[in-house]
CSV table of C-alpha atoms in Angstrom, one decimal:
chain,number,residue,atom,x,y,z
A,189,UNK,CA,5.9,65.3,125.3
A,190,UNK,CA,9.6,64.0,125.1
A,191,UNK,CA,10.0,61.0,123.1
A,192,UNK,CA,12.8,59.0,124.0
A,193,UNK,CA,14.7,56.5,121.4
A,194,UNK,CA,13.6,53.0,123.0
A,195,UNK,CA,10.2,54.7,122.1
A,196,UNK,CA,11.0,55.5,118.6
A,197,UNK,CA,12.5,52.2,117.8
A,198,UNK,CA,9.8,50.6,119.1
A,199,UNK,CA,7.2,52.0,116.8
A,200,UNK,CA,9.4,52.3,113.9
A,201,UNK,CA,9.5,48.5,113.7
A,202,UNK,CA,5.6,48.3,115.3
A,203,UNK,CA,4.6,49.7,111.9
A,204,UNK,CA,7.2,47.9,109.4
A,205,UNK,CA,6.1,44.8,110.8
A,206,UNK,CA,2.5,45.8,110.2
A,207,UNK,CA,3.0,46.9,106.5
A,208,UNK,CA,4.4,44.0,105.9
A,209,UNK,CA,2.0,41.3,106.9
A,210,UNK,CA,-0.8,43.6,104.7
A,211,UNK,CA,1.5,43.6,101.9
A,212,UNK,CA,1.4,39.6,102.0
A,213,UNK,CA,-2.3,39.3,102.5
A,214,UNK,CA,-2.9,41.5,100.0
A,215,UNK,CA,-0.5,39.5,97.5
A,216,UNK,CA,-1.9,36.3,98.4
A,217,UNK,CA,-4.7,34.0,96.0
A,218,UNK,CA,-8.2,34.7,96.9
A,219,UNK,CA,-8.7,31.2,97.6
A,220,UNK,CA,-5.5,30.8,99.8
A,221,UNK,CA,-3.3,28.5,97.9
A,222,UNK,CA,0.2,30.3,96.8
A,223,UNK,CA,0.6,30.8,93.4
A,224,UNK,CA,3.5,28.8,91.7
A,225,UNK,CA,6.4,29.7,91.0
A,226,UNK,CA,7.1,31.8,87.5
A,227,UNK,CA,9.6,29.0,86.4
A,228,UNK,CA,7.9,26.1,87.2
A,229,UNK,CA,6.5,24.2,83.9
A,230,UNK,CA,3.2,23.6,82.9
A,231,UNK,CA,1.6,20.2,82.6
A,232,UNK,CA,-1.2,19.2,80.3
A,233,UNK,CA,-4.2,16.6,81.7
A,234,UNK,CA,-1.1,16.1,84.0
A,235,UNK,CA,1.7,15.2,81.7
A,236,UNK,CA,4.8,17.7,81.0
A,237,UNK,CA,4.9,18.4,77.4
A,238,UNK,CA,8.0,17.4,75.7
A,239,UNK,CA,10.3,18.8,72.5
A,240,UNK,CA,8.7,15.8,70.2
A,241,UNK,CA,8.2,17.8,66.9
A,242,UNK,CA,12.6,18.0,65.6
A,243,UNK,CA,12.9,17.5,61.6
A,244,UNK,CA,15.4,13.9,61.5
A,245,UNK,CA,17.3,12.6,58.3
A,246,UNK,CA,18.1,9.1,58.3
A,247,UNK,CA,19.3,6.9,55.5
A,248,UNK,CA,19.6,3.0,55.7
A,249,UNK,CA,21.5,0.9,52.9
A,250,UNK,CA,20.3,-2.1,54.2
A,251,UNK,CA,21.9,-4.5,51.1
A,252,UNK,CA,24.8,-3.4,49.0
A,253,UNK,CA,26.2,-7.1,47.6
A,254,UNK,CA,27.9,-9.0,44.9
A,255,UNK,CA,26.1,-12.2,44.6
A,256,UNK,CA,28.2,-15.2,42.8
A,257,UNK,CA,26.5,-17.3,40.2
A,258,UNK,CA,29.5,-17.8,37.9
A,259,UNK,CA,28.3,-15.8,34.5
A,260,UNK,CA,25.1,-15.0,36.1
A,261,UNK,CA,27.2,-12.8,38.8
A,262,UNK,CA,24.5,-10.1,40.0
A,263,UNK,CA,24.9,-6.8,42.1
A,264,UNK,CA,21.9,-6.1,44.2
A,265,UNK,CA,21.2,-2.9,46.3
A,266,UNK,CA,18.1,-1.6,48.2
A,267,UNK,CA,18.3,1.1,50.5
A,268,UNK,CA,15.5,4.0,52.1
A,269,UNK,CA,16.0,7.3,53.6
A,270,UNK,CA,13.4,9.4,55.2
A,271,UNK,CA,13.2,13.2,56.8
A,272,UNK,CA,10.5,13.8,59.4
A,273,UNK,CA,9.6,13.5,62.9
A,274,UNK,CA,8.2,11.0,65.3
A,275,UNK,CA,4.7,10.9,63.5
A,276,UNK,CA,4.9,12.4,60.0
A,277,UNK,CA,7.6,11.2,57.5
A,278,UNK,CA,8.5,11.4,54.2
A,279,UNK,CA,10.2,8.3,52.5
A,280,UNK,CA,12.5,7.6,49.5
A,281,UNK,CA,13.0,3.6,48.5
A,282,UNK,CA,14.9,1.7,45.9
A,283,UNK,CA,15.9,-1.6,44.8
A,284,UNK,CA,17.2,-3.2,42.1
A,285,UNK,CA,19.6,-6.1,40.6
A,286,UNK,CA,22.1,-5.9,37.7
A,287,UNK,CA,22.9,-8.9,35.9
A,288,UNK,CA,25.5,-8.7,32.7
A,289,UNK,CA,24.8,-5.2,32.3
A,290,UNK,CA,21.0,-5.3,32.5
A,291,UNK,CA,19.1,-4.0,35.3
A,292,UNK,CA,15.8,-5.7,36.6
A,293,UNK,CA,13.5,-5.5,39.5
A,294,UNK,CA,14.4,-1.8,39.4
A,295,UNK,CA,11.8,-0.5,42.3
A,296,UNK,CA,11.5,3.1,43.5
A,297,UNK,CA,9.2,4.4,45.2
A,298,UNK,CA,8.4,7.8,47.3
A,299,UNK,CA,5.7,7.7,49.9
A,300,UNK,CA,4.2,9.5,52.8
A,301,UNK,CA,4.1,7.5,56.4
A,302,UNK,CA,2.0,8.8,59.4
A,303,UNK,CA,2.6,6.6,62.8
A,304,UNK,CA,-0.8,4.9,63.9
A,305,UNK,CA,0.5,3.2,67.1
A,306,UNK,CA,4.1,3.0,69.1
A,307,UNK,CA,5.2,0.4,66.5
A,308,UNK,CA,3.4,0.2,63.3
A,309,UNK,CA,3.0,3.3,60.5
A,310,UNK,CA,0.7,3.5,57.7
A,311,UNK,CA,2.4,4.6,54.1
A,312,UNK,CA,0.9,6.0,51.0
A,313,UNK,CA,2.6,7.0,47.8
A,314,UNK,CA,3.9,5.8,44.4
A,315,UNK,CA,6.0,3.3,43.2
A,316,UNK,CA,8.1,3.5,39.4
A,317,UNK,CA,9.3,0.4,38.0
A,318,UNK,CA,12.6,2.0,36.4
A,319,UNK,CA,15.3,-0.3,35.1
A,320,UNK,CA,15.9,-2.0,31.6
A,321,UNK,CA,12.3,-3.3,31.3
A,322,UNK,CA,9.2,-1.0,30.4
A,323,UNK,CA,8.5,1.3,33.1
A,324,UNK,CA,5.1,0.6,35.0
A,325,UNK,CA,3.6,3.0,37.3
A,326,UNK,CA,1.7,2.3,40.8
A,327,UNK,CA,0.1,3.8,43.6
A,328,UNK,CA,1.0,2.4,46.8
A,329,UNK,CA,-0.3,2.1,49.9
A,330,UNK,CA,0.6,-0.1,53.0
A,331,UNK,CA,2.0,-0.7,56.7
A,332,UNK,CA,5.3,-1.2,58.5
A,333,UNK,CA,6.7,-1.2,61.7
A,334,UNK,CA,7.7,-3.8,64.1
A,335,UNK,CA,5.9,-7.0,64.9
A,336,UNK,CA,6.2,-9.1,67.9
A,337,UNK,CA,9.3,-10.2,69.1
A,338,UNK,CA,11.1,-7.4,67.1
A,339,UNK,CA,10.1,-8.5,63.5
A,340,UNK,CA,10.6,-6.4,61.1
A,341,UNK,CA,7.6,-5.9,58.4
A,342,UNK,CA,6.2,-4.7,55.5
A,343,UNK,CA,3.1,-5.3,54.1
A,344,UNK,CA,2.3,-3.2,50.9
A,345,UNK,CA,-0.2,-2.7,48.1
A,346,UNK,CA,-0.4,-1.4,44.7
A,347,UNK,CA,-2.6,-0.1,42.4
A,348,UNK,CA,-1.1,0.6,38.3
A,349,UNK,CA,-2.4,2.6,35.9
A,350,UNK,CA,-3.3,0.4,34.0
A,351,UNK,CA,-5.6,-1.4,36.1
A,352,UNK,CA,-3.6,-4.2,37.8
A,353,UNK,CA,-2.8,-5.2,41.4
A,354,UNK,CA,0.0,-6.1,43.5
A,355,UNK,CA,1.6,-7.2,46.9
A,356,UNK,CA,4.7,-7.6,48.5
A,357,UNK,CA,5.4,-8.4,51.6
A,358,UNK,CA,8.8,-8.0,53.6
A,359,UNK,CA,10.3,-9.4,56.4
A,360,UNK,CA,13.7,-9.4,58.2
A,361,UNK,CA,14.6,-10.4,62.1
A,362,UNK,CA,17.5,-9.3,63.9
A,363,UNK,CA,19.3,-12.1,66.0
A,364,UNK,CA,22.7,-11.0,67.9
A,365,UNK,CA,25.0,-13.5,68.5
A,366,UNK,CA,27.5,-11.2,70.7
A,367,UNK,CA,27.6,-7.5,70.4
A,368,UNK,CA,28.9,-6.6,67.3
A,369,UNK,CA,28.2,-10.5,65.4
A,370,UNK,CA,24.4,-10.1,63.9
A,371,UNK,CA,22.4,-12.7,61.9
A,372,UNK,CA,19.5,-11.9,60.1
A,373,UNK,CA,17.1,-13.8,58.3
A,374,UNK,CA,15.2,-11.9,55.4
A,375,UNK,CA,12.3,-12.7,52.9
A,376,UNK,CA,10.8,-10.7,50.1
A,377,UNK,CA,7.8,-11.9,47.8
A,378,UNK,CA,5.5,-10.5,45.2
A,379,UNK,CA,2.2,-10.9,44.0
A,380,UNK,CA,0.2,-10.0,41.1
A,381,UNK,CA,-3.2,-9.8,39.7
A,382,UNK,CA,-2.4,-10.4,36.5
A,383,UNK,CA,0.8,-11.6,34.6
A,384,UNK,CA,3.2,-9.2,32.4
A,385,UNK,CA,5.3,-11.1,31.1
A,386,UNK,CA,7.8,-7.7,29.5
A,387,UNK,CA,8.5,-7.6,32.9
A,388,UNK,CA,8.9,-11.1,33.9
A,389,UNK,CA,6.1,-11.3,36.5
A,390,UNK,CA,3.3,-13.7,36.8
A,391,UNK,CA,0.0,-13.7,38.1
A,392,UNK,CA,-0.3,-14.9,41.4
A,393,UNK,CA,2.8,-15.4,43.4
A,394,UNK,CA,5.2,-14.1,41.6
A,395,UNK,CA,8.5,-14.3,42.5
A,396,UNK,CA,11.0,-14.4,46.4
A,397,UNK,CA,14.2,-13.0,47.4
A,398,UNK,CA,15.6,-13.9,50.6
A,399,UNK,CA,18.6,-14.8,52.5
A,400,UNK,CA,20.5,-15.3,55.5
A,401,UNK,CA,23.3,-12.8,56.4
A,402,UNK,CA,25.6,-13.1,58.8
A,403,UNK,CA,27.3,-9.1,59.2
A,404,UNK,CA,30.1,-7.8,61.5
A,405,UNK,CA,29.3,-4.4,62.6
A,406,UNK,CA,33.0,-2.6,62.7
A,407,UNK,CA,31.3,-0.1,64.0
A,408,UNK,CA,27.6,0.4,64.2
A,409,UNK,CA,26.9,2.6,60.8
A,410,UNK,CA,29.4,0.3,58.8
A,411,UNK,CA,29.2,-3.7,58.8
A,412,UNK,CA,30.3,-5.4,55.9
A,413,UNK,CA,28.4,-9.6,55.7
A,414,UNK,CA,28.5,-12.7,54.1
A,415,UNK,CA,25.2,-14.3,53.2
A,416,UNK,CA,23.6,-17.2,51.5
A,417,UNK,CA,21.2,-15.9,49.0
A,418,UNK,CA,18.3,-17.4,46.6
A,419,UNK,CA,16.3,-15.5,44.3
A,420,UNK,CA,13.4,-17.4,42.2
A,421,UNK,CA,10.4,-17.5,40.4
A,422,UNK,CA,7.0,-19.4,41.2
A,423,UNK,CA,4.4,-20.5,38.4
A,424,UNK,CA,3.7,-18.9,35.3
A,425,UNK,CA,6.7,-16.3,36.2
A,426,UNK,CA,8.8,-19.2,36.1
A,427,UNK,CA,7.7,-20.3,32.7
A,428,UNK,CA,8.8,-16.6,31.5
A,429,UNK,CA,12.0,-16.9,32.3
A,430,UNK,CA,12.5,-20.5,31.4
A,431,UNK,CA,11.0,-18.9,28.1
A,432,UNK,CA,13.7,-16.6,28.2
A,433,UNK,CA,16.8,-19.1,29.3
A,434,UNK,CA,17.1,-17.5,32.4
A,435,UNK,CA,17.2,-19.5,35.8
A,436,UNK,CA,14.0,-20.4,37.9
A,437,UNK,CA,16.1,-19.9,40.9
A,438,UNK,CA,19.8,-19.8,42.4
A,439,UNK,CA,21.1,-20.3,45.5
A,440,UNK,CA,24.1,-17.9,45.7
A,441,UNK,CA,27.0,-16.7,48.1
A,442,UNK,CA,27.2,-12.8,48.8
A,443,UNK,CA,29.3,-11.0,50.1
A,444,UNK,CA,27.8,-6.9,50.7
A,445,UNK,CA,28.2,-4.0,52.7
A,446,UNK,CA,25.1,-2.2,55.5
A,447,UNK,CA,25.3,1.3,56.5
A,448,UNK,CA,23.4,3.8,57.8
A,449,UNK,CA,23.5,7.4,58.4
């Protein structure tokens, strides 16, 4: 039989159309859904996973000041830095005030921080007194983070090894008064189980450092500030240095530097 090209044609595309809708059922899901796209991301219970887990380096000199008393002129520091992520981080701190050449309340410490909750991280580690006084040596274990209405806090205990206790507790609010114009309130006070009076601190409340600093950020890793600072003793610490003609408190005015990195 002659076959004529309409004919040929005709069942040339008869049987590409039917090889192609078998190819498609057989590439389809058993249970009829089409499968996903290759690129298309996967979620967990939901949620798409998110790159959470980057190593960070930040450093915070959060008071670097000359504080004028006359002949009892002091410099004071106390900065941290830490390297981590958004849940574990480990944390270098230190403190301290030099007064005619001797240094005192000399505080480092080095401490591990896992976050508990969006604001608030737990910290364990240990503390060295290191400055012109005997050197004392503490465990350390406390919380931080930020409290309502964007406090700033620290609460901390310690543990020596010689058997004695201690607190501090640390606070600081930042209040802008236009963009770049900042004032911030601060407190710092200690506690102790028992007195030692090498070192100046009695048992009980010990002693406070706080002030109110008024910094200009020039831009926002470098603000220098002018402040009004006291630093004092309470109770049996004030009797030490009284003991030791040294002032219970001052009242001072600072000038210092805050940057960060």
């Amino acid at each position: 039989m002659r076959v004529t090209p309409s004919l040929a044609a005709a069942a040339t595309l008869s049987l590409a159309v039917t090889m192609t809708v078998a190819v498609s059922a057989g590439a389809a899901p058993a249970s009829g859904t089409p499968a996903a796209p290759a690129s298309m991301p996967s979620y967990i219970d939901g949620v798409m996973p998110v790159m959470d887990q980057r190593i960070w380096v930040h450093g915070l000199l959060n008071q670097f000041e000359g504080r004028l008393a006359g002949a009892d002129s002091s410099f004071r520091w106390d900065g941290e830095a830490w390297v981590g992520g958004d849940y574990n981080r480990l944390w270098l701190r230190s403190e301290g005030t030099v007064t005619k050449g001797r240094m005192d309340d000399g505080d480092q410490e080095l401490l591990y921080s896992r976050s508990v909750s969006t604001y608030f991280d737990i910290q364990g580690g240990i503390r060295i007194d290191l400055d012109s006084g005997p050197t004392r040596s503490w465990g350390a274990f406390g919380i931080q983070g930020l409290a309502l209405y964007q406090f700033e806090v620290q609460a901390t205990g310690y543990v020596s090894d010689q058997g004695r206790f201690a607190g501090r507790f640390e606070g600081s609010y930042d209040i802008p008064i236009t963009n770049r114009l900042i004032l911030q309130p601060q407190v710092e006070l200690n506690l102790y189980s028992k007195s030692d009076e090498a070192r100046g601190n009695g048992a009980g409340l010990s002693d406070i450092d706080t002030g109110l600093r008024l910094r200009y950020e020039i831009w926002r890793k470098f603000a220098p500030y002018v402040a009004l600072t006291y630093d004092g003793y309470f109770y049996q610490a004030r009797r030490f240095a009284q003991q030791h003609d040294e002032a219970a408190g001052r009242a001072r005015l600072t000038f210092g530097i805050r940057s960060w990195f």
